[in-house]
Amino acid sequence: MTHINVAIDGPAGAGKSTVAKAAAKELGILYLDTGAMYRAVALKAIRLGINPNDAERVRPMLKNTHISVENDGGAQRTLLDGEDVSGLIRTQQVSKGASDIGVILEVRQMLVREQQRIAQNTDLVMEGRDIGSCVIPASPCKFYITASSDERAARRLKELEASGRDEGKTLEQLKAEIEARDYTDSHREFAPLTRVSDAILVDTTDMTIEQAVKTVTDRVKAVYYNEAGGKD
Ligand code: DC
């Protein structure tokens, strides 16, 4: 049986997670946030006093690093060496660390292997930067979700303020951080963030979440569901 494998890529703060999560829920399939896995590796490096940029020190660390994910009623639990770190990986420091550590080939190889194993066994919506280009390139349902950097910074500020984690950042600072992360993610040597030619472009700048989710779910149903409305 072929599994439903939906690939969602795009830059930070474009609404990828919100859309991917809602689409997975509507389709009744797993949501996999691959960014959380890079974040967990970055957290381990930071805890050990290793700069996530420092490939020479990160590589040996990987030998005894185990990243896994669990599904907790539709929400993802991310485990670092068996410890649930889901609540610890959302800081600005870890965001930057994840972008830096994602440059290292061996980190990518380790995580992509695990992501591909999950995709082979599960119906899922997988979200990240290299999902359509590297992790599940054969997927017939690929999306590239983006929005202007002004809009993404404004959304991030709102999100951070709502959760009391804004760390006093201004809109301009957040925009600069987002653009710096975009640059690292799209200019790295291995598996850079890119829109593959068969990915459907979803620009959420002036779209509601519902419209974006519908774009995804309509396409998934058209590709994977049979005429009776069920999965083939
Ligand atoms: O999606 P996110 O913001 O949680 O991702 C954090 C960082 O992890 C992102 O800036 C780059 C890296 N990443 C990656 O290199 N490849 C992925 N598939 C997902 C994330």
CSV table of C-alpha atoms and ligand atoms in Angstrom, one decimal:
chain,number,residue,atom,x,y,z
A,1,MET,CA,0.0,0.0,0.0
A,2,THR,CA,1.3,3.5,-0.8
A,3,HIS,CA,1.3,5.8,2.1
A,4,ILE,CA,0.1,9.4,1.9
A,5,ASN,CA,3.3,11.4,1.9
A,6,VAL,CA,2.8,15.2,1.8
A,7,ALA,CA,5.9,17.5,1.7
A,8,ILE,CA,5.7,21.0,3.0
A,9,ASP,CA,8.7,23.3,2.7
A,10,GLY,CA,9.3,27.0,3.1
A,11,PRO,CA,11.1,29.7,5.1
A,12,ALA,CA,10.7,30.4,8.8
A,13,GLY,CA,7.5,31.9,10.0
A,14,ALA,CA,5.5,31.5,6.7
A,15,GLY,CA,2.7,29.6,8.5
A,16,LYS,CA,4.0,26.2,7.5
A,17,SER,CA,3.5,24.6,10.9
A,18,THR,CA,0.0,25.9,11.3
A,19,VAL,CA,-1.0,24.8,7.8
A,20,ALA,CA,0.7,21.4,8.0
A,21,LYS,CA,-0.7,20.7,11.4
A,22,ALA,CA,-4.3,21.6,10.4
A,23,ALA,CA,-4.1,19.7,7.1
A,24,ALA,CA,-2.8,16.6,8.9
A,25,LYS,CA,-5.6,16.9,11.4
A,26,GLU,CA,-8.3,17.2,8.7
A,27,LEU,CA,-6.8,14.3,6.8
A,28,GLY,CA,-6.5,12.2,9.9
A,29,ILE,CA,-2.8,11.5,9.4
A,30,LEU,CA,0.4,12.2,11.2
A,31,TYR,CA,2.0,15.6,11.3
A,32,LEU,CA,5.8,15.5,11.4
A,33,ASP,CA,7.8,18.7,12.3
A,34,THR,CA,11.4,18.0,11.1
A,35,GLY,CA,12.6,21.4,12.3
A,36,ALA,CA,12.0,20.1,15.9
A,37,MET,CA,14.6,17.4,15.2
A,38,TYR,CA,17.3,19.9,14.1
A,39,ARG,CA,16.4,22.0,17.1
A,40,ALA,CA,16.9,19.0,19.5
A,41,VAL,CA,20.4,18.3,18.0
A,42,ALA,CA,21.2,22.0,18.5
A,43,LEU,CA,19.9,22.0,22.1
A,44,LYS,CA,22.3,19.1,22.8
A,45,ALA,CA,25.2,21.0,21.4
A,46,ILE,CA,24.3,24.1,23.3
A,47,ARG,CA,24.0,22.2,26.6
A,48,LEU,CA,27.4,20.7,26.0
A,49,GLY,CA,29.0,24.1,25.3
A,50,ILE,CA,29.5,23.2,21.7
A,51,ASN,CA,28.9,26.0,19.1
A,52,PRO,CA,26.3,24.5,16.6
A,53,ASN,CA,28.6,26.0,13.9
A,54,ASP,CA,31.5,23.9,14.9
A,55,ALA,CA,31.3,20.9,12.7
A,56,GLU,CA,34.5,19.4,14.1
A,57,ARG,CA,32.9,19.2,17.5
A,58,VAL,CA,29.4,18.4,16.5
A,59,ARG,CA,30.3,15.4,14.4
A,60,PRO,CA,31.6,13.2,17.2
A,61,MET,CA,28.7,14.3,19.4
A,62,LEU,CA,26.3,12.6,16.9
A,63,LYS,CA,27.6,9.1,17.7
A,64,ASN,CA,25.7,9.0,20.9
A,65,THR,CA,22.8,11.3,20.0
A,66,HIS,CA,19.4,9.8,19.5
A,67,ILE,CA,16.5,11.9,18.2
A,68,SER,CA,13.0,10.4,18.0
A,69,VAL,CA,9.5,11.7,17.8
A,70,GLU,CA,6.3,10.5,19.3
A,71,ASN,CA,2.7,11.3,18.6
A,72,ASP,CA,0.8,12.6,21.6
A,73,GLY,CA,-2.8,13.0,20.5
A,74,GLY,CA,-2.0,14.9,17.3
A,75,ALA,CA,0.8,16.9,18.9
A,76,GLN,CA,4.5,16.0,18.3
A,77,ARG,CA,6.7,15.1,21.2
A,78,THR,CA,10.4,15.4,20.4
A,79,LEU,CA,12.8,13.3,22.3
A,80,LEU,CA,16.5,13.9,22.7
A,81,ASP,CA,18.3,10.8,24.1
A,82,GLY,CA,14.9,9.8,25.5
A,83,GLU,CA,14.2,13.1,27.2
A,84,ASP,CA,11.1,15.1,26.1
A,85,VAL,CA,12.6,18.4,25.0
A,86,SER,CA,9.5,19.7,23.1
A,87,GLY,CA,9.1,22.7,25.5
A,88,LEU,CA,12.8,23.6,25.5
A,89,ILE,CA,13.5,24.0,21.8
A,90,ARG,CA,11.5,27.1,21.0
A,91,THR,CA,13.9,29.8,22.1
A,92,GLN,CA,15.6,32.2,19.7
A,93,GLN,CA,19.0,30.7,20.7
A,94,VAL,CA,17.9,27.2,19.6
A,95,SER,CA,16.3,28.6,16.4
A,96,LYS,CA,19.6,30.0,15.3
A,97,GLY,CA,21.5,26.9,16.5
A,98,ALA,CA,19.2,24.6,14.5
A,99,SER,CA,19.8,26.7,11.3
A,100,ASP,CA,23.6,26.5,12.0
A,101,ILE,CA,23.7,22.8,12.8
A,102,GLY,CA,21.5,22.0,9.7
A,103,VAL,CA,24.5,23.1,7.6
A,104,ILE,CA,26.4,20.0,8.7
A,105,LEU,CA,26.1,17.0,6.3
A,106,GLU,CA,26.3,14.3,9.0
A,107,VAL,CA,23.5,15.9,11.0
A,108,ARG,CA,21.3,16.0,7.9
A,109,GLN,CA,22.1,12.4,7.0
A,110,MET,CA,21.2,11.2,10.5
A,111,LEU,CA,17.9,13.0,10.6
A,112,VAL,CA,16.8,12.4,7.0
A,113,ARG,CA,17.3,8.6,7.5
A,114,GLU,CA,14.9,8.6,10.4
A,115,GLN,CA,12.4,10.9,8.6
A,116,GLN,CA,12.4,8.5,5.5
A,117,ARG,CA,11.9,5.5,7.7
A,118,ILE,CA,8.8,7.1,9.3
A,119,ALA,CA,7.5,8.2,5.8
A,120,GLN,CA,7.8,4.7,4.5
A,121,ASN,CA,5.6,3.3,7.2
A,122,THR,CA,3.1,6.1,7.9
A,123,ASP,CA,0.6,8.4,6.2
A,124,LEU,CA,1.9,11.9,7.0
A,125,VAL,CA,2.3,15.6,6.4
A,126,MET,CA,6.0,16.3,6.8
A,127,GLU,CA,7.2,19.9,7.2
A,128,GLY,CA,10.7,21.3,6.9
A,129,ARG,CA,13.2,22.8,4.4
A,130,ASP,CA,14.3,19.9,2.3
A,131,ILE,CA,11.3,17.6,2.4
A,132,GLY,CA,10.3,17.8,-1.3
A,133,SER,CA,13.9,18.1,-2.5
A,134,CYS,CA,15.6,15.4,-0.4
A,135,VAL,CA,13.5,13.5,2.1
A,136,ILE,CA,10.5,12.4,0.1
A,137,PRO,CA,11.3,13.6,-3.5
A,138,ALA,CA,8.9,11.1,-5.0
A,139,SER,CA,5.9,12.6,-3.2
A,140,PRO,CA,3.2,13.7,-5.7
A,141,CYS,CA,2.0,16.3,-3.1
A,142,LYS,CA,4.6,19.0,-2.5
A,143,PHE,CA,4.0,22.5,-1.3
A,144,TYR,CA,6.2,25.5,-0.9
A,145,ILE,CA,4.6,27.8,1.7
A,146,THR,CA,5.9,31.3,1.9
A,147,ALA,CA,5.1,34.9,2.9
A,148,SER,CA,6.8,38.3,2.8
A,149,SER,CA,9.5,38.8,5.4
A,150,ASP,CA,7.6,41.8,6.8
A,151,GLU,CA,4.6,39.7,7.3
A,152,ARG,CA,6.6,36.8,8.8
A,153,ALA,CA,8.3,39.1,11.3
A,154,ALA,CA,5.0,40.6,12.3
A,155,ARG,CA,3.5,37.2,12.9
A,156,ARG,CA,6.5,36.1,14.9
A,157,LEU,CA,6.3,39.1,17.1
A,158,LYS,CA,2.6,38.6,17.8
A,159,GLU,CA,3.3,34.9,18.6
A,160,LEU,CA,6.2,35.7,20.9
A,161,GLU,CA,4.2,38.5,22.7
A,162,ALA,CA,1.3,36.2,23.2
A,163,SER,CA,3.5,33.6,24.9
A,164,GLY,CA,5.5,36.2,26.8
A,165,ARG,CA,8.7,35.1,25.1
A,166,ASP,CA,9.4,38.2,23.0
A,167,GLU,CA,12.7,38.9,24.9
A,168,GLY,CA,12.2,42.6,24.2
A,169,LYS,CA,12.8,42.1,20.5
A,170,THR,CA,11.6,44.8,18.0
A,171,LEU,CA,10.0,44.1,14.7
A,172,GLU,CA,13.1,45.2,12.9
A,173,GLN,CA,15.3,42.8,14.9
A,174,LEU,CA,13.0,39.9,14.3
A,175,LYS,CA,12.9,40.7,10.6
A,176,ALA,CA,16.7,40.7,10.5
A,177,GLU,CA,16.9,37.4,12.3
A,178,ILE,CA,14.4,35.8,10.0
A,179,GLU,CA,16.2,37.0,6.9
A,180,ALA,CA,19.5,35.8,8.3
A,181,ARG,CA,18.0,32.4,9.0
A,182,ASP,CA,16.5,32.3,5.4
A,183,TYR,CA,20.0,33.1,4.1
A,184,THR,CA,21.7,30.3,6.0
A,185,ASP,CA,18.9,27.9,5.1
A,186,SER,CA,18.9,28.7,1.4
A,187,HIS,CA,22.7,29.1,0.8
A,188,ARG,CA,24.0,26.0,2.6
A,189,GLU,CA,25.9,23.4,0.6
A,190,PHE,CA,23.8,20.4,1.4
A,191,ALA,CA,20.0,20.3,0.8
A,192,PRO,CA,19.4,24.1,0.8
A,193,LEU,CA,15.9,25.4,1.2
A,194,THR,CA,14.5,25.6,-2.3
A,195,ARG,CA,11.2,25.4,-4.1
A,196,VAL,CA,11.4,22.2,-6.3
A,197,SER,CA,9.7,22.6,-9.7
A,198,ASP,CA,6.7,20.4,-8.9
A,199,ALA,CA,5.9,22.1,-5.6
A,200,ILE,CA,2.7,24.1,-5.5
A,201,LEU,CA,3.5,27.6,-4.3
A,202,VAL,CA,1.3,28.9,-1.5
A,203,ASP,CA,1.9,32.5,-0.6
A,204,THR,CA,0.1,33.1,2.7
A,205,THR,CA,0.9,36.9,2.9
A,206,ASP,CA,-2.7,37.8,2.1
A,207,MET,CA,-4.4,34.4,2.7
A,208,THR,CA,-6.3,33.1,5.6
A,209,ILE,CA,-5.1,29.9,7.3
A,210,GLU,CA,-8.3,28.2,6.1
A,211,GLN,CA,-7.6,29.0,2.5
A,212,ALA,CA,-4.0,27.7,2.8
A,213,VAL,CA,-5.1,24.5,4.5
A,214,LYS,CA,-7.8,23.9,1.8
A,215,THR,CA,-5.2,24.3,-1.0
A,216,VAL,CA,-3.3,21.5,0.6
A,217,THR,CA,-6.1,19.2,1.5
A,218,ASP,CA,-7.9,19.6,-1.8
A,219,ARG,CA,-4.7,18.6,-3.7
A,220,VAL,CA,-4.1,15.6,-1.3
A,221,LYS,CA,-7.6,14.3,-1.8
A,222,ALA,CA,-7.4,14.8,-5.6
A,223,VAL,CA,-4.2,12.8,-5.7
A,224,TYR,CA,-4.7,10.1,-3.1
A,225,TYR,CA,-8.4,9.5,-2.7
A,226,ASN,CA,-10.5,7.4,-5.0
A,227,GLU,CA,-13.9,8.5,-6.4
A,228,ALA,CA,-15.8,7.1,-3.4
A,229,GLY,CA,-14.0,9.6,-1.2
A,230,GLY,CA,-11.8,7.1,0.6
A,231,LYS,CA,-8.1,6.5,0.3
A,232,ASP,CA,-7.0,4.2,-2.5
B,1,DC,O1,11.1,24.8,11.0
B,1,DC,P1,12.0,25.4,12.1
B,1,DC,O2,12.0,26.9,12.2
B,1,DC,O3,11.7,24.8,13.4
B,1,DC,O4,13.5,24.9,11.8
B,1,DC,C1,14.6,25.3,12.5
B,1,DC,C2,15.9,25.2,11.7
B,1,DC,O5,16.2,23.9,11.4
B,1,DC,C3,15.8,25.9,10.3
B,1,DC,O6,16.1,27.3,10.3
B,1,DC,C4,16.8,25.1,9.5
B,1,DC,C5,16.8,23.7,10.1
B,1,DC,N1,16.0,22.8,9.3
B,1,DC,C6,16.6,22.1,8.3
B,1,DC,O7,17.7,22.4,8.0
B,1,DC,N2,15.9,21.2,7.5
B,1,DC,C7,14.6,20.9,7.9
B,1,DC,N3,14.0,19.9,7.1
B,1,DC,C8,14.0,21.5,8.9
B,1,DC,C9,14.7,22.5,9.6
